Amino acid sequence: MKLKDKLLGLIGFSVAGLMMFSCTELKEANYQIIPMPLDIQLAEEGKFVLTEGTSVFYPENNEKMQNNANFLAEYVKEKTGITLSPTTEAKKKGIVLKVEENKEKPEGYTLKVTDDNVVISGGSEAGVFYGIQTLRKSLPVVQGEKVALPAVEIIDEPRFDYRGGMLDVARHFIEMDSVKRFIDILAMHNINRFHWHLSEDQGWRIEIKSRPLLTEKGSMRKETVIGRTGKYGGKPHGGFFTQEEAKEIVKYAADRYITVIPEIDMPGHMLSALHAYPELGCTGGPYEVWCHWGVSKDVLCAGNDATLKFIEDVLGEIVEIFPSEYIHIGGDECPKTRWESCPKCQARIKELGIKGDEKHSAEEYLQSFIINHAEKFLNSKGRQIIGWDEILEGGLAPNATVMSWRGEEGGIEAARQKHKVIMTPHTYLYFDYYQSYDTRNEPLAIGGRLPLERVYNYNPMPKVLSAEEQKYIIGIQANLWTEYIPTFKYAEYMLMPRIAALSEVQWSSADKRNYECFLSRLPRMVELYDLKQYNYATHAFFITSKLVQDDNEGVVKVALKTIDNCPIHYTLDGSEPTEASPLYEDTLKIAEPCTINAIGIRPNMKTRIFTQKVEVKAPQQ
Ligand code: ACM
Ligand code: ZN
């Protein structure tokens, strides 16, 4: 803290005030946040000091802007303890929230800080909200210190319009409060679509009034397989959201500029519905709500008119609950085994004149018939469908948007066919995968290896597509499937900080992306995670080392570091390092073979002990 800065904050105060504040440190905001804004121009001098009662002006008769002002006040209180005063009465000094619709993107904003004002001007109310998120993330966490915002002009806008995060509440039911917590996490990462996976073989999670058995019978399974043991826990598991609760979630998300996109996965992944209504399956059942994971052969019977009516009944109620433009109808992993031997399905194939060819089997074309039926129905209600990339097989429904998960190929093909695409390839964006190669030290995950850096380095614009075709890629999404994630605390660990990397892929311009730079900004984001008591993964904060053999001196030079430059304590005798062990200050020169054990000591975070064996070559003669 420069003395000049301290003094500037004092001008105009009484002597008593001067005495009071002279011992109060002024802490500065830092605009190097996640996701990285498009342009940050720091002024040479000037700052706005946040004080108790600083006004936040918002336009009269604008409920969304009033909410925005309240969010800002809540965030500032949370990080600094300072109480702001939202008001519609313009005063000379304070924080000004306004909408200026001339911005290129409605979600864009500018944030301008001068000595007297902070002005957040959004292309829409959503843009103002993102400006508020930026301000929030820039603030230091303080207790009693004063906070200054250095003078700046930030111009920012998102790279992609569709920025999604999916939560599977079907494999494991997730309660309302945790769903809201998930939405809060999306919001702080500038994510604007919540894809809510609501139906599965293992449980039906949304009330459908015309089909009460879906929740009465389909929302509960008898027990759940334990890890990968093949043994079962013997305890029933279930739950569902009433329509009122789902509407509450829609509102909670909308207040944070997030659209909820519900998914009813069809015609596969339907065992919970088949348990409730066995007549909808090819064999007639009986069926059980599955207690284990995988892909079931039992799916909706595509030859049964009752199935078409079921789809209309369910989707008819879904559109009444969810106002989103898009409804996700699944379409993934639907084995055709039952259809091949089902008289009704085969009769349907005949009736429609479907013929298999070298590209697709007759049954794959039959799947397209089901998806087309769902699309037609939803289009008649003014909605559009999203489907997983299997909906390409058998021909895309005319207006479908494709969610490319098995890789990018489906997305590439759909873009070439001039269909909109959301990229979510599992090898980059499935957050149920392990986040470290050291899987023995990780909680159980479904498989895969998806460290933070890999998420960060995802390039969602395949080079094989022309610039014109790339325009069909409207966004990116990460998915959190919950087969191996029984609690939301567990989910938080799988989400963070990979969701921070995702947010930068979704929001920041491609030429701004740099992993080292991202890591340097991560500690500030994690301060917010700590404040919210989120259970995040700490791999990025582990100690890393650089070893160089110095042949002249006959030593190995070992440099240790962490991304937040926290104090590192080490031992060389194989013992466990503690706070009492020597403090690492500069490169170690190791002359004898040994094992370095080191630990980074932070008040809020315990990370793993770093261990490295060091071999030393004799000096060259
Ligand atoms: C999926 O992962 N089955 C979409
Ligand atoms: Zn059938």
XYZ file of C-alpha atoms and ligand atoms in Angstrom:
626
model
C 0.000 0.000 0.000
C 1.461 3.333 -1.061
C 1.367 6.131 1.473
C -0.152 8.445 -1.157
C -3.076 6.052 -1.598
C -3.677 5.966 2.108
C -3.630 9.745 2.324
C -5.945 10.251 -0.658
C -8.638 8.263 1.085
C -8.485 10.586 4.069
C -9.118 13.972 2.478
C -12.380 15.470 3.629
C -12.707 13.491 6.821
C -12.871 15.092 10.261
C -9.964 14.775 12.630
C -11.802 12.042 14.488
C -12.428 10.297 11.194
C -8.810 10.834 10.281
C -7.697 9.190 13.451
C -10.114 6.351 12.921
C -9.190 5.668 9.301
C -5.496 6.298 9.606
C -5.182 2.805 11.002
C -7.523 1.316 8.402
C -5.810 -0.223 5.426
C -7.176 0.438 1.968
C -7.365 -2.753 -0.100
C -7.657 -2.584 -3.857
C -9.843 -4.481 -6.258
C -8.088 -6.371 -9.034
C -9.816 -6.762 -12.395
C -7.817 -9.817 -13.451
C -10.737 -12.166 -13.004
C -12.280 -15.306 -14.482
C -13.579 -15.290 -17.149
C -11.081 -12.797 -18.501
C -12.829 -9.647 -19.775
C -12.311 -8.579 -23.375
C -10.566 -5.301 -22.645
C -9.329 -3.737 -19.400
C -7.863 -0.231 -19.549
C -6.541 0.848 -16.166
C -6.298 4.629 -15.722
C -2.999 6.115 -14.591
C -4.570 7.306 -11.372
C -7.822 7.635 -9.496
C -9.964 5.303 -7.488
C -13.477 4.946 -6.159
C -13.596 4.090 -2.474
C -16.462 1.885 -1.347
C -17.877 3.058 1.958
C -20.751 2.168 4.200
C -23.900 3.435 2.496
C -22.420 3.992 -0.981
C -25.464 4.424 -3.231
C -26.323 2.035 -6.047
C -28.612 3.792 -8.523
C -30.960 1.810 -10.682
C -33.749 3.046 -12.976
C -37.227 3.426 -11.542
C -39.924 0.851 -12.327
C -37.448 -1.733 -13.465
C -37.688 -4.815 -11.318
C -34.772 -6.562 -13.020
C -32.487 -3.606 -12.377
C -33.678 -3.436 -8.797
C -32.762 -7.124 -8.472
C -29.396 -6.347 -10.019
C -28.809 -3.587 -7.473
C -29.744 -5.965 -4.675
C -27.399 -8.635 -6.029
C -24.566 -6.122 -6.094
C -25.307 -5.071 -2.513
C -25.407 -8.730 -1.435
C -22.093 -9.535 -3.148
C -20.310 -6.488 -1.763
C -21.563 -7.243 1.741
C -20.402 -10.835 1.400
C -16.860 -9.938 0.378
C -16.240 -6.730 2.279
C -18.858 -6.352 4.995
C -19.761 -2.962 3.482
C -23.473 -2.200 3.184
C -24.463 -0.441 -0.047
C -27.708 1.479 -0.462
C -29.754 0.632 -3.568
C -31.842 3.627 -4.635
C -33.638 5.115 -7.630
C -32.742 8.662 -6.567
C -29.786 9.902 -8.575
C -27.021 11.451 -6.508
C -23.668 12.797 -7.554
C -21.522 9.995 -6.290
C -22.083 6.294 -6.263
C -22.508 3.223 -8.386
C -24.758 3.634 -11.407
C -26.483 0.694 -13.090
C -27.982 1.321 -16.513
C -28.993 -0.338 -19.753
C -27.693 0.975 -23.061
C -29.216 -1.097 -25.790
C -26.766 0.070 -28.449
C -24.232 -2.570 -27.454
C -23.407 -5.192 -30.063
C -24.325 -8.038 -27.723
C -27.122 -7.710 -25.178
C -25.012 -9.595 -22.625
C -22.091 -7.205 -23.102
C -21.315 -4.424 -20.648
C -18.904 -1.657 -19.843
C -17.635 -0.992 -16.341
C -16.175 2.440 -15.823
C -14.620 3.511 -12.544
C -13.671 7.119 -11.782
C -13.071 8.958 -8.515
C -16.767 9.755 -8.140
C -18.608 6.960 -9.859
C -18.720 3.367 -10.874
C -20.907 3.019 -13.969
C -22.005 -0.403 -15.133
C -23.765 -0.114 -18.425
C -25.163 -3.284 -19.976
C -26.578 -4.050 -23.414
C -29.521 -5.410 -21.416
C -30.254 -6.141 -17.777
C -28.310 -9.380 -18.271
C -25.287 -7.366 -19.417
C -25.523 -5.287 -16.229
C -25.618 -8.537 -14.238
C -22.370 -9.702 -15.860
C -20.782 -6.330 -15.109
C -21.832 -6.844 -11.500
C -20.299 -10.318 -11.510
C -17.037 -8.812 -12.746
C -17.078 -6.192 -10.010
C -17.892 -8.855 -7.439
C -15.007 -11.065 -8.518
C -12.599 -8.117 -8.585
C -13.199 -7.267 -4.935
C -10.794 -8.432 -2.277
C -12.118 -10.362 0.690
C -11.660 -8.006 3.635
C -12.588 -7.736 7.252
C -12.795 -4.151 8.381
C -10.399 -2.734 5.781
C -11.656 -0.193 3.267
C -11.905 -1.112 -0.389
C -10.865 0.959 -3.369
C -11.702 0.290 -6.995
C -8.834 1.561 -9.182
C -10.050 3.781 -12.035
C -10.614 1.654 -15.098
C -12.664 1.113 -18.217
C -13.605 -2.480 -18.915
C -15.359 -3.425 -22.122
C -16.634 -6.963 -22.163
C -18.940 -9.321 -24.019
C -19.341 -13.085 -24.326
C -17.830 -15.132 -27.113
C -20.754 -17.595 -27.220
C -24.463 -16.940 -26.754
C -25.167 -20.412 -25.367
C -23.060 -21.121 -22.287
C -24.342 -24.240 -20.627
C -23.947 -26.428 -17.587
C -25.841 -29.710 -17.175
C -26.794 -31.361 -13.904
C -28.129 -34.923 -13.788
C -30.578 -35.089 -10.873
C -31.839 -38.488 -11.966
C -28.980 -40.881 -11.188
C -28.854 -39.260 -7.773
C -31.637 -36.993 -6.658
C -30.455 -33.508 -5.761
C -32.548 -31.380 -3.418
C -33.948 -27.922 -4.204
C -31.388 -26.045 -2.117
C -28.532 -27.772 -3.899
C -30.065 -27.146 -7.313
C -30.153 -23.464 -6.356
C -26.558 -23.694 -5.224
C -25.699 -25.167 -8.628
C -27.436 -22.209 -10.281
C -25.450 -19.805 -8.087
C -22.268 -21.522 -9.272
C -23.359 -21.175 -12.901
C -24.149 -17.489 -12.385
C -20.776 -16.596 -10.907
C -19.167 -18.184 -13.982
C -21.313 -16.182 -16.436
C -23.115 -19.334 -17.569
C -26.579 -18.675 -18.938
C -28.148 -22.093 -19.584
C -28.983 -24.709 -16.978
C -29.625 -28.017 -18.710
C -31.646 -29.996 -16.168
C -31.520 -33.752 -16.785
C -34.815 -34.873 -15.258
C -35.518 -38.432 -16.344
C -33.500 -41.609 -16.411
C -33.590 -45.378 -16.099
C -32.759 -44.808 -12.423
C -35.499 -42.310 -11.587
C -38.174 -39.931 -12.899
C -37.776 -36.525 -11.280
C -40.538 -34.199 -12.469
C -44.238 -34.273 -11.617
C -46.470 -34.876 -14.637
C -50.074 -34.475 -13.501
C -51.634 -36.481 -16.318
C -49.220 -39.347 -15.605
C -49.102 -39.550 -11.806
C -47.408 -42.954 -11.705
C -44.252 -41.453 -13.199
C -43.454 -39.951 -9.834
C -45.520 -42.290 -7.601
C -43.660 -45.336 -8.889
C -40.905 -44.092 -11.171
C -39.183 -41.640 -8.839
C -37.983 -44.295 -6.391
C -35.548 -47.168 -6.830
C -35.225 -49.960 -4.335
C -31.518 -49.501 -3.728
C -28.307 -48.379 -5.390
C -25.220 -50.234 -6.495
C -22.220 -49.420 -4.263
C -19.332 -47.999 -6.255
C -17.945 -50.637 -8.575
C -18.449 -53.493 -6.127
C -21.512 -55.023 -7.777
C -23.070 -55.016 -4.292
C -26.177 -53.023 -3.401
C -26.853 -50.725 -0.461
C -30.343 -51.957 0.397
C -31.693 -48.428 0.887
C -34.393 -46.955 -1.366
C -33.332 -43.803 -3.198
C -35.545 -41.270 -4.879
C -37.236 -37.915 -5.007
C -38.833 -35.605 -7.508
C -39.700 -31.975 -8.094
C -43.317 -30.888 -8.041
C -44.307 -28.564 -10.864
C -44.428 -25.719 -8.366
C -40.897 -26.478 -7.223
C -39.675 -26.668 -10.799
C -41.262 -23.276 -11.481
C -39.482 -21.936 -8.410
C -36.209 -23.148 -9.903
C -37.074 -21.545 -13.260
C -37.646 -18.218 -11.479
C -34.536 -18.541 -9.326
C -32.481 -19.149 -12.459
C -34.217 -16.401 -14.476
C -33.437 -13.882 -11.731
C -29.796 -14.741 -12.445
C -30.270 -14.539 -16.246
C -30.134 -18.296 -16.617
C -32.596 -20.198 -18.779
C -33.524 -23.660 -17.564
C -33.602 -26.225 -20.363
C -35.338 -29.373 -19.150
C -34.424 -32.731 -20.588
C -36.825 -35.628 -20.903
C -34.609 -38.318 -22.361
C -36.394 -40.445 -24.988
C -36.883 -43.032 -26.415
C -34.074 -44.700 -24.423
C -33.173 -44.149 -20.754
C -36.868 -44.688 -19.946
C -36.969 -47.562 -17.437
C -38.448 -45.421 -14.672
C -41.348 -44.507 -16.973
C -41.692 -48.122 -18.120
C -41.867 -49.268 -14.493
C -44.767 -46.854 -14.062
C -46.437 -47.603 -17.417
C -45.195 -51.010 -18.659
C -47.560 -50.939 -21.632
C -45.218 -48.356 -23.216
C -42.422 -50.927 -23.620
C -42.062 -53.442 -26.440
C -42.316 -56.500 -24.156
C -44.898 -55.126 -21.731
C -42.599 -55.673 -18.754
C -42.587 -55.907 -15.836
C -39.784 -53.365 -15.520
C -37.900 -52.061 -12.509
C -36.404 -48.642 -11.870
C -32.766 -49.508 -12.363
C -30.516 -49.691 -9.320
C -27.286 -49.751 -11.326
C -25.786 -47.854 -14.241
C -25.463 -48.525 -17.947
C -27.651 -48.576 -21.026
C -30.866 -50.575 -20.931
C -32.204 -52.524 -23.909
C -35.718 -51.725 -22.730
C -36.879 -48.463 -24.274
C -40.153 -46.875 -25.342
C -41.945 -48.934 -27.981
C -41.862 -46.888 -31.164
C -44.687 -48.866 -32.741
C -47.232 -48.131 -30.050
C -49.558 -45.140 -30.549
C -49.769 -44.928 -26.747
C -46.071 -43.968 -26.777
C -46.772 -41.015 -29.065
C -49.610 -39.915 -26.786
C -47.315 -40.329 -23.741
C -44.682 -38.106 -25.342
C -47.286 -35.443 -26.074
C -48.754 -35.615 -22.573
C -45.362 -35.280 -20.925
C -43.989 -32.570 -23.207
C -47.340 -30.743 -23.086
C -46.876 -30.272 -19.339
C -43.144 -29.632 -19.616
C -43.730 -26.583 -21.846
C -46.160 -25.210 -19.287
C -43.508 -25.391 -16.562
C -40.474 -24.295 -18.563
C -40.684 -21.198 -20.771
C -37.357 -21.931 -22.516
C -37.118 -21.779 -26.295
C -35.388 -25.161 -26.201
C -36.632 -28.417 -24.757
C -34.062 -31.227 -24.683
C -35.527 -34.545 -25.783
C -32.421 -36.677 -25.262
C -32.155 -39.253 -28.032
C -28.907 -40.817 -26.813
C -28.042 -44.450 -26.225
C -31.214 -46.100 -27.446
C -30.426 -49.728 -28.336
C -32.624 -51.018 -31.124
C -32.635 -54.640 -29.900
C -36.258 -54.679 -28.726
C -37.524 -52.831 -31.791
C -35.952 -55.435 -34.065
C -38.143 -58.167 -32.637
C -41.240 -56.161 -31.622
C -44.263 -56.779 -33.877
C -45.583 -53.264 -33.229
C -42.277 -51.589 -34.060
C -41.872 -53.696 -37.184
C -45.459 -52.900 -38.229
C -44.662 -49.196 -37.826
C -41.580 -49.578 -40.010
C -43.751 -51.201 -42.664
C -46.529 -48.650 -42.349
C -44.062 -45.762 -42.768
C -42.350 -47.497 -45.694
C -39.012 -47.261 -43.899
C -36.154 -49.191 -45.466
C -32.705 -49.692 -44.042
C -29.810 -48.709 -46.285
C -26.019 -48.640 -46.163
C -26.132 -45.544 -43.911
C -28.746 -46.481 -41.351
C -30.804 -49.448 -40.249
C -34.605 -49.334 -40.484
C -34.698 -49.100 -36.678
C -32.427 -46.053 -36.695
C -34.857 -44.408 -39.097
C -37.592 -45.417 -36.678
C -35.826 -43.480 -33.928
C -35.895 -40.429 -36.189
C -39.652 -40.936 -36.509
C -39.998 -40.639 -32.716
C -37.719 -37.604 -32.498
C -39.533 -35.973 -35.420
C -42.818 -36.579 -33.649
C -41.514 -34.863 -30.506
C -40.128 -32.005 -32.586
C -43.375 -31.473 -34.481
C -45.298 -31.378 -31.231
C -42.879 -28.932 -29.600
C -42.664 -26.743 -32.718
C -46.479 -26.516 -32.615
C -46.063 -25.041 -29.126
C -43.486 -22.551 -30.399
C -40.501 -24.488 -29.023
C -37.386 -26.039 -30.517
C -35.657 -29.301 -29.693
C -32.131 -30.102 -28.664
C -31.008 -33.722 -28.910
C -27.797 -35.632 -28.217
C -25.813 -36.352 -31.369
C -27.430 -39.784 -31.916
C -30.389 -37.870 -33.364
C -28.284 -37.535 -36.510
C -28.639 -41.280 -37.070
C -31.657 -41.843 -39.260
C -31.747 -38.192 -40.311
C -32.060 -34.996 -38.316
C -35.472 -33.580 -37.475
C -35.851 -30.403 -39.572
C -35.241 -27.788 -36.853
C -33.197 -29.753 -34.343
C -30.150 -28.424 -32.519
C -27.495 -31.060 -31.915
C -25.590 -31.486 -28.663
C -22.361 -33.181 -29.686
C -21.151 -35.419 -26.846
C -19.497 -38.516 -28.337
C -16.827 -36.264 -29.804
C -17.021 -33.371 -32.197
C -17.987 -35.427 -35.251
C -21.724 -35.137 -34.615
C -21.412 -31.396 -34.210
C -19.335 -31.104 -37.352
C -21.852 -33.112 -39.353
C -24.786 -31.119 -37.987
C -23.080 -27.781 -38.758
C -22.473 -28.987 -42.310
C -26.174 -29.750 -42.524
C -26.822 -26.173 -41.329
C -28.172 -27.181 -37.941
C -27.243 -25.398 -34.757
C -24.711 -27.149 -32.551
C -23.725 -27.132 -28.906
C -20.332 -28.701 -28.319
C -19.938 -30.894 -25.259
C -17.433 -33.597 -26.240
C -16.965 -35.985 -23.338
C -13.176 -36.011 -23.522
C -13.076 -32.284 -22.722
C -16.307 -31.436 -20.971
C -17.602 -34.360 -18.913
C -17.049 -33.253 -15.353
C -17.881 -36.706 -13.978
C -14.434 -37.776 -15.228
C -11.411 -37.892 -12.936
C -9.660 -34.564 -12.729
C -6.234 -36.019 -12.141
C -4.178 -38.831 -13.634
C -3.435 -39.874 -10.066
C -6.813 -41.599 -9.759
C -5.848 -43.549 -6.617
C -5.914 -40.277 -4.723
C -9.254 -39.186 -6.154
C -12.807 -39.912 -5.104
C -14.423 -42.543 -7.303
C -15.409 -41.257 -10.737
C -17.033 -42.813 -13.763
C -13.698 -43.005 -15.569
C -11.856 -40.812 -18.050
C -9.143 -38.277 -17.218
C -10.013 -34.628 -17.477
C -7.563 -32.328 -15.711
C -8.192 -28.585 -15.490
C -5.705 -27.752 -18.220
C -7.428 -30.003 -20.724
C -10.776 -28.305 -20.130
C -9.077 -24.953 -20.474
C -7.438 -25.828 -23.753
C -10.617 -26.992 -25.446
C -11.022 -25.348 -28.830
C -14.692 -25.484 -29.742
C -14.260 -24.409 -33.359
C -13.125 -27.446 -35.389
C -10.740 -26.334 -38.102
C -12.350 -28.662 -40.630
C -15.383 -26.384 -40.670
C -15.459 -23.280 -42.850
C -16.030 -19.916 -41.175
C -19.610 -20.051 -42.452
C -20.164 -23.528 -40.976
C -18.562 -22.535 -37.653
C -21.346 -19.994 -37.176
C -23.686 -22.899 -36.447
C -21.755 -23.642 -33.260
C -23.818 -21.549 -30.882
C -22.214 -22.685 -27.695
C -20.461 -24.983 -25.318
C -21.607 -26.942 -22.333
C -20.123 -29.126 -19.616
C -22.082 -32.034 -18.166
C -22.172 -33.441 -14.672
C -23.618 -36.943 -14.687
C -24.165 -38.265 -11.192
C -23.864 -42.064 -11.272
C -20.868 -41.862 -8.925
C -21.801 -38.559 -7.305
C -24.203 -39.219 -4.442
C -24.090 -35.805 -2.756
C -23.920 -32.210 -3.881
C -20.702 -31.641 -1.918
C -19.194 -34.332 -4.137
C -20.664 -32.572 -7.173
C -19.007 -29.323 -6.103
C -15.649 -31.065 -6.021
C -16.144 -32.335 -9.569
C -17.336 -28.939 -10.789
C -14.787 -26.547 -9.365
C -12.456 -25.263 -10.587
C -13.037 -26.992 -13.935
C -16.135 -24.857 -14.374
C -13.879 -21.793 -14.124
C -11.869 -23.122 -17.066
C -15.108 -23.835 -18.919
C -16.337 -20.308 -18.322
C -13.296 -18.877 -20.005
C -13.763 -21.148 -23.035
C -17.390 -20.036 -23.220
C -16.977 -16.345 -22.503
C -13.508 -15.013 -23.269
C -12.233 -14.299 -26.744
C -9.980 -17.041 -28.134
C -6.948 -14.752 -28.405
C -7.171 -13.920 -24.672
C -6.794 -17.527 -23.598
C -3.598 -18.479 -21.819
C -3.456 -21.234 -19.216
C -0.641 -19.718 -17.128
C -2.517 -16.442 -17.005
C -5.704 -18.302 -16.046
C -3.856 -19.996 -13.175
C -2.585 -16.664 -11.944
C -6.199 -15.472 -11.677
C -7.538 -18.649 -10.082
C -6.582 -17.817 -6.454
C -8.908 -14.792 -6.522
C -11.764 -16.980 -7.788
C -11.025 -19.512 -5.079
C -11.345 -16.804 -2.430
C -14.946 -16.555 -3.532
C -15.346 -20.353 -3.436
C -14.007 -20.280 0.127
C -16.424 -17.551 1.076
C -19.317 -19.593 -0.293
C -17.897 -22.707 1.402
C -17.786 -24.577 -1.883
C -15.945 -27.868 -1.902
C -13.515 -27.356 -4.777
C -10.615 -29.454 -6.015
C -7.170 -28.092 -5.199
C -4.885 -29.764 -7.772
C -4.009 -26.439 -9.349
C -2.627 -25.323 -5.985
C -0.294 -28.278 -5.534
C 3.448 -27.636 -5.407
C 5.214 -28.005 -8.736
C 8.955 -28.331 -9.204
C 11.648 -27.673 -11.729
C 14.871 -29.668 -11.484
C 18.079 -28.735 -13.250
C 21.284 -30.787 -12.972
C 24.255 -28.439 -12.696
C 27.202 -30.484 -13.962
C 29.769 -27.877 -12.982
C 28.711 -27.653 -9.367
C 27.639 -31.296 -9.126
C 24.277 -30.326 -7.675
C 20.659 -30.504 -8.674
C 18.919 -27.156 -8.490
C 15.335 -27.564 -7.386
C 12.830 -24.749 -7.704
C 9.448 -25.186 -5.988
C 6.376 -23.105 -6.586
C 2.632 -22.780 -6.274
C 0.297 -20.615 -8.330
C -0.445 -18.382 -5.348
C 3.162 -18.257 -4.048
C 2.087 -19.559 -0.657
C 4.712 -20.404 2.006
C 6.311 -23.778 1.287
C 7.968 -25.815 4.034
C 10.189 -28.771 3.184
C 12.296 -31.603 4.507
C 15.131 -33.499 2.853
C 15.384 -36.401 5.285
C 12.222 -38.214 4.246
C 10.205 -36.907 7.205
C 6.785 -35.338 6.858
C 6.980 -31.572 6.386
C 5.082 -29.294 8.752
C 4.893 -25.579 9.452
C 7.964 -26.047 11.676
C 10.061 -27.425 8.779
C 12.452 -25.064 6.962
C 10.751 -22.418 4.826
C 11.548 -22.616 1.141
C 12.957 -19.250 0.112
C 15.029 -19.818 -2.998
C 16.197 -22.573 -5.331
C 17.560 -25.536 -3.355
C 20.937 -26.877 -4.292
C 20.926 -30.586 -3.621
C 24.353 -32.241 -3.498
C 23.338 -35.680 -2.142
C 20.581 -38.002 -3.364
C 17.506 -37.435 -1.222
C 13.738 -37.187 -1.133
C 12.219 -33.738 -0.970
C 8.931 -33.578 0.886
C 7.187 -30.234 0.824
C 3.900 -28.721 1.864
C 2.219 -25.445 0.987
C 0.712 -23.855 4.077
C -2.404 -21.781 3.555
C -5.028 -20.767 6.074
C -7.952 -22.146 4.043
C -6.599 -24.972 1.989
C -4.772 -28.194 2.675
C -3.082 -29.569 -0.395
C -1.242 -32.804 -0.839
C 2.360 -33.288 0.295
C 4.730 -32.962 -2.610
C 7.321 -35.715 -2.833
C 10.246 -35.925 -5.212
C 13.264 -38.202 -5.310
C 16.407 -36.389 -6.396
C 19.342 -38.229 -7.949
C 22.606 -36.316 -8.158
C 25.365 -36.902 -10.720
C 28.954 -36.316 -9.704
C 30.502 -33.053 -10.984
C 32.282 -33.264 -14.341
C 36.077 -33.283 -14.099
C -24.655 -39.111 -22.818
O -23.591 -38.940 -22.191
N -25.208 -40.312 -22.872
C -25.307 -38.031 -23.517
Zn -41.942 -51.958 -29.935
